[in-house]
Short mmCIF file of N, CA and C in Angstrom, two decimals:
data_model
loop_
_atom_site.label_atom_id
_atom_site.label_comp_id
_atom_site.label_asym_id
_atom_site.label_seq_id
_atom_site.Cartn_x
_atom_site.Cartn_y
_atom_site.Cartn_z
N UNK A 30 0.86 -1.17 0.00
CA UNK A 30 0.00 0.00 0.00
C UNK A 30 0.90 1.22 0.00
N UNK A 31 0.64 2.14 -0.93
CA UNK A 31 1.52 3.29 -1.06
C UNK A 31 0.77 4.52 -1.54
N UNK A 32 1.17 5.67 -1.04
CA UNK A 32 0.77 6.94 -1.63
C UNK A 32 1.83 7.28 -2.67
N UNK A 33 1.41 7.90 -3.74
CA UNK A 33 2.35 8.24 -4.81
C UNK A 33 1.90 9.50 -5.53
N UNK A 34 2.87 10.16 -6.13
CA UNK A 34 2.62 11.25 -7.06
C UNK A 34 3.46 10.97 -8.28
N UNK A 35 2.81 10.96 -9.44
CA UNK A 35 3.51 10.70 -10.70
C UNK A 35 3.56 11.96 -11.54
N UNK A 36 4.72 12.24 -12.11
CA UNK A 36 4.91 13.43 -12.94
C UNK A 36 5.72 13.08 -14.18
N UNK A 37 5.58 13.91 -15.20
CA UNK A 37 6.40 13.77 -16.39
C UNK A 37 7.79 14.31 -16.08
N UNK A 38 8.81 13.54 -16.39
CA UNK A 38 10.18 13.94 -16.07
C UNK A 38 10.60 15.18 -16.84
N UNK A 39 10.10 15.35 -18.06
CA UNK A 39 10.58 16.46 -18.90
C UNK A 39 10.14 17.84 -18.41
N UNK A 40 9.00 17.91 -17.70
CA UNK A 40 8.51 19.23 -17.30
C UNK A 40 7.90 19.28 -15.90
N UNK A 41 7.85 18.14 -15.22
CA UNK A 41 7.34 18.10 -13.85
C UNK A 41 5.82 18.16 -13.73
N UNK A 42 5.11 18.09 -14.84
CA UNK A 42 3.65 18.13 -14.79
C UNK A 42 3.13 16.85 -14.15
N UNK A 43 2.37 17.02 -13.07
CA UNK A 43 1.80 15.87 -12.36
C UNK A 43 0.61 15.32 -13.16
N UNK A 44 0.63 14.02 -13.41
CA UNK A 44 -0.48 13.39 -14.13
C UNK A 44 -1.41 12.64 -13.18
N UNK A 45 -0.93 12.29 -11.99
CA UNK A 45 -1.80 11.59 -11.04
C UNK A 45 -1.15 11.57 -9.66
N UNK A 46 -1.99 11.71 -8.64
CA UNK A 46 -1.50 11.64 -7.27
C UNK A 46 -2.56 11.02 -6.38
N UNK A 47 -2.17 9.99 -5.64
CA UNK A 47 -3.11 9.38 -4.70
C UNK A 47 -3.40 10.33 -3.54
N UNK A 48 -2.52 11.29 -3.32
CA UNK A 48 -2.75 12.27 -2.25
C UNK A 48 -3.95 13.16 -2.58
N UNK A 49 -4.21 13.39 -3.87
CA UNK A 49 -5.36 14.20 -4.28
C UNK A 49 -6.67 13.47 -4.04
N UNK A 50 -6.66 12.16 -4.23
CA UNK A 50 -7.89 11.37 -4.06
C UNK A 50 -8.05 10.86 -2.64
N UNK A 51 -6.94 10.80 -1.90
CA UNK A 51 -6.97 10.24 -0.55
C UNK A 51 -7.01 8.73 -0.55
N UNK A 52 -6.84 8.12 -1.72
CA UNK A 52 -6.88 6.66 -1.84
C UNK A 52 -5.52 6.13 -2.27
N UNK A 53 -4.76 5.56 -1.36
CA UNK A 53 -3.45 5.02 -1.75
C UNK A 53 -3.61 3.81 -2.67
N UNK A 54 -2.58 3.54 -3.42
CA UNK A 54 -2.52 2.36 -4.27
C UNK A 54 -2.43 1.14 -3.36
N UNK A 55 -3.32 0.17 -3.56
CA UNK A 55 -3.34 -0.99 -2.69
C UNK A 55 -3.93 -2.17 -3.44
N UNK A 56 -3.50 -3.36 -3.07
CA UNK A 56 -4.10 -4.57 -3.61
C UNK A 56 -3.44 -5.11 -4.87
N UNK A 57 -2.34 -4.50 -5.31
CA UNK A 57 -1.65 -4.98 -6.50
C UNK A 57 -0.37 -5.69 -6.09
N UNK A 58 -0.11 -6.84 -6.68
CA UNK A 58 1.20 -7.46 -6.43
C UNK A 58 2.27 -6.64 -7.16
N UNK A 59 3.47 -6.66 -6.67
CA UNK A 59 4.57 -5.92 -7.30
C UNK A 59 4.68 -6.29 -8.78
N UNK A 60 4.45 -7.55 -9.10
CA UNK A 60 4.56 -8.02 -10.49
C UNK A 60 3.48 -7.42 -11.39
N UNK A 61 2.44 -6.82 -10.81
CA UNK A 61 1.37 -6.22 -11.61
C UNK A 61 1.59 -4.75 -11.90
N UNK A 62 2.70 -4.20 -11.43
CA UNK A 62 3.00 -2.78 -11.62
C UNK A 62 4.00 -2.60 -12.76
N UNK A 63 4.16 -1.36 -13.22
CA UNK A 63 5.12 -1.12 -14.29
C UNK A 63 6.53 -1.50 -13.82
N UNK A 64 7.36 -1.84 -14.79
CA UNK A 64 8.70 -2.35 -14.48
C UNK A 64 9.50 -1.37 -13.61
N UNK A 65 9.35 -0.09 -13.82
CA UNK A 65 10.07 0.89 -13.02
C UNK A 65 9.72 0.80 -11.54
N UNK A 66 8.46 0.53 -11.23
CA UNK A 66 8.05 0.32 -9.83
C UNK A 66 8.60 -1.01 -9.33
N UNK A 67 8.54 -2.04 -10.17
CA UNK A 67 9.05 -3.36 -9.76
C UNK A 67 10.51 -3.29 -9.36
N UNK A 68 11.27 -2.43 -10.03
CA UNK A 68 12.70 -2.30 -9.73
C UNK A 68 12.97 -1.25 -8.67
N UNK A 69 12.07 -0.27 -8.51
CA UNK A 69 12.31 0.84 -7.60
C UNK A 69 11.82 0.66 -6.18
N UNK A 70 10.87 -0.24 -5.97
CA UNK A 70 10.27 -0.40 -4.64
C UNK A 70 11.02 -1.38 -3.73
N UNK A 71 11.58 -2.47 -4.25
CA UNK A 71 12.27 -3.40 -3.34
C UNK A 71 13.31 -2.68 -2.48
N UNK A 72 13.33 -3.05 -1.22
CA UNK A 72 14.24 -2.44 -0.27
C UNK A 72 13.63 -1.31 0.54
N UNK A 73 12.46 -0.83 0.09
CA UNK A 73 11.79 0.22 0.86
C UNK A 73 11.27 -0.36 2.17
N UNK A 74 11.23 0.48 3.17
CA UNK A 74 10.67 0.10 4.46
C UNK A 74 9.35 0.85 4.67
N UNK A 75 8.43 0.23 5.39
CA UNK A 75 7.15 0.88 5.69
C UNK A 75 7.43 2.21 6.37
N UNK A 76 6.78 3.25 5.88
CA UNK A 76 6.98 4.60 6.37
C UNK A 76 8.03 5.38 5.58
N UNK A 77 8.78 4.68 4.74
CA UNK A 77 9.83 5.32 3.95
C UNK A 77 9.29 5.99 2.70
N UNK A 78 10.09 6.89 2.17
CA UNK A 78 9.74 7.55 0.92
C UNK A 78 10.89 7.36 -0.07
N UNK A 79 10.54 7.42 -1.34
CA UNK A 79 11.55 7.26 -2.38
C UNK A 79 11.07 7.99 -3.63
N UNK A 80 12.01 8.62 -4.30
CA UNK A 80 11.74 9.20 -5.63
C UNK A 80 12.42 8.30 -6.65
N UNK A 81 11.65 7.85 -7.63
CA UNK A 81 12.24 7.01 -8.67
C UNK A 81 12.00 7.64 -10.04
N UNK A 82 13.05 7.66 -10.83
CA UNK A 82 12.99 8.12 -12.21
C UNK A 82 12.87 6.89 -13.08
N UNK A 83 11.83 6.87 -13.89
CA UNK A 83 11.53 5.69 -14.70
C UNK A 83 11.63 6.04 -16.18
N UNK A 84 12.58 5.44 -16.89
CA UNK A 84 12.65 5.67 -18.33
C UNK A 84 11.41 5.10 -19.02
N UNK A 85 11.07 5.67 -20.14
CA UNK A 85 9.82 5.30 -20.82
C UNK A 85 9.72 3.80 -21.09
N UNK A 86 10.85 3.15 -21.39
CA UNK A 86 10.78 1.72 -21.69
C UNK A 86 10.49 0.86 -20.46
N UNK A 87 10.56 1.45 -19.25
CA UNK A 87 10.19 0.75 -18.03
C UNK A 87 8.87 1.28 -17.47
N UNK A 88 8.21 2.13 -18.27
CA UNK A 88 6.91 2.68 -17.87
C UNK A 88 5.87 2.17 -18.88
N UNK A 89 5.43 3.06 -19.78
CA UNK A 89 4.40 2.69 -20.74
C UNK A 89 4.89 2.67 -22.17
N UNK A 90 6.16 3.01 -22.39
CA UNK A 90 6.75 2.94 -23.73
C UNK A 90 5.97 3.76 -24.75
N UNK A 91 5.70 3.16 -25.89
CA UNK A 91 5.03 3.85 -27.00
C UNK A 91 3.53 4.01 -26.79
N UNK A 92 2.98 3.41 -25.73
CA UNK A 92 1.55 3.53 -25.45
C UNK A 92 1.30 4.75 -24.58
N UNK A 93 0.44 5.65 -25.06
CA UNK A 93 0.07 6.78 -24.21
C UNK A 93 -0.96 6.33 -23.18
N UNK A 94 -1.01 7.05 -22.09
CA UNK A 94 -1.97 6.82 -21.01
C UNK A 94 -2.61 8.17 -20.71
N UNK A 95 -3.72 8.21 -19.99
CA UNK A 95 -4.31 9.50 -19.65
C UNK A 95 -3.29 10.42 -18.96
N UNK A 96 -3.00 11.55 -19.58
CA UNK A 96 -2.06 12.52 -19.04
C UNK A 96 -0.59 12.19 -19.29
N UNK A 97 -0.33 11.04 -19.95
CA UNK A 97 1.05 10.61 -20.20
C UNK A 97 1.24 10.39 -21.70
N UNK A 98 1.97 11.28 -22.36
CA UNK A 98 2.23 11.06 -23.79
C UNK A 98 3.10 9.81 -24.01
N UNK A 99 3.03 9.26 -25.20
CA UNK A 99 3.86 8.10 -25.55
C UNK A 99 5.33 8.44 -25.34
N UNK A 100 6.11 7.45 -24.98
CA UNK A 100 7.57 7.55 -24.82
C UNK A 100 7.99 8.58 -23.77
N UNK A 101 7.23 8.70 -22.70
CA UNK A 101 7.55 9.65 -21.63
C UNK A 101 8.32 9.00 -20.50
N UNK A 102 9.40 9.66 -20.08
CA UNK A 102 10.08 9.28 -18.85
C UNK A 102 9.25 9.85 -17.70
N UNK A 103 9.17 9.11 -16.59
CA UNK A 103 8.31 9.49 -15.47
C UNK A 103 9.10 9.61 -14.18
N UNK A 104 8.57 10.41 -13.26
CA UNK A 104 9.12 10.53 -11.91
C UNK A 104 8.00 10.22 -10.93
N UNK A 105 8.26 9.33 -10.00
CA UNK A 105 7.28 9.01 -8.95
C UNK A 105 7.89 9.28 -7.59
N UNK A 106 7.13 9.97 -6.75
CA UNK A 106 7.43 10.08 -5.33
C UNK A 106 6.52 9.09 -4.63
N UNK A 107 7.10 8.16 -3.92
CA UNK A 107 6.35 7.05 -3.32
C UNK A 107 6.57 7.05 -1.81
N UNK A 108 5.48 6.90 -1.07
CA UNK A 108 5.55 6.70 0.39
C UNK A 108 4.92 5.34 0.67
N UNK A 109 5.72 4.41 1.16
CA UNK A 109 5.24 3.05 1.45
C UNK A 109 4.52 3.05 2.79
N UNK A 110 3.23 2.70 2.76
CA UNK A 110 2.41 2.71 3.97
C UNK A 110 2.30 1.34 4.62
N UNK A 111 2.32 0.27 3.82
CA UNK A 111 2.13 -1.08 4.35
C UNK A 111 2.61 -2.10 3.34
N UNK A 112 3.01 -3.25 3.81
CA UNK A 112 3.37 -4.40 2.98
C UNK A 112 2.52 -5.59 3.41
N UNK A 113 2.06 -6.33 2.44
CA UNK A 113 1.29 -7.54 2.73
C UNK A 113 1.87 -8.69 1.97
#
């Protein structure tokens, strides 16, 4: 379970934040997340925070997503709230 804010690396524009909705990301296995999260989260401790820079090929690649143009490098600020 984690709070996160995702932004485009090229200009810092935030495309999504669980802090805005008050609903942290929860219920997904690490293997169900983008590769950048799969590689960036291991080693985190509950209560810890981490900023990870994710190259486009470890995010969504050539597929655009809402608020994320194709081939975008991303930055995520993650606060780990719980591990299950």
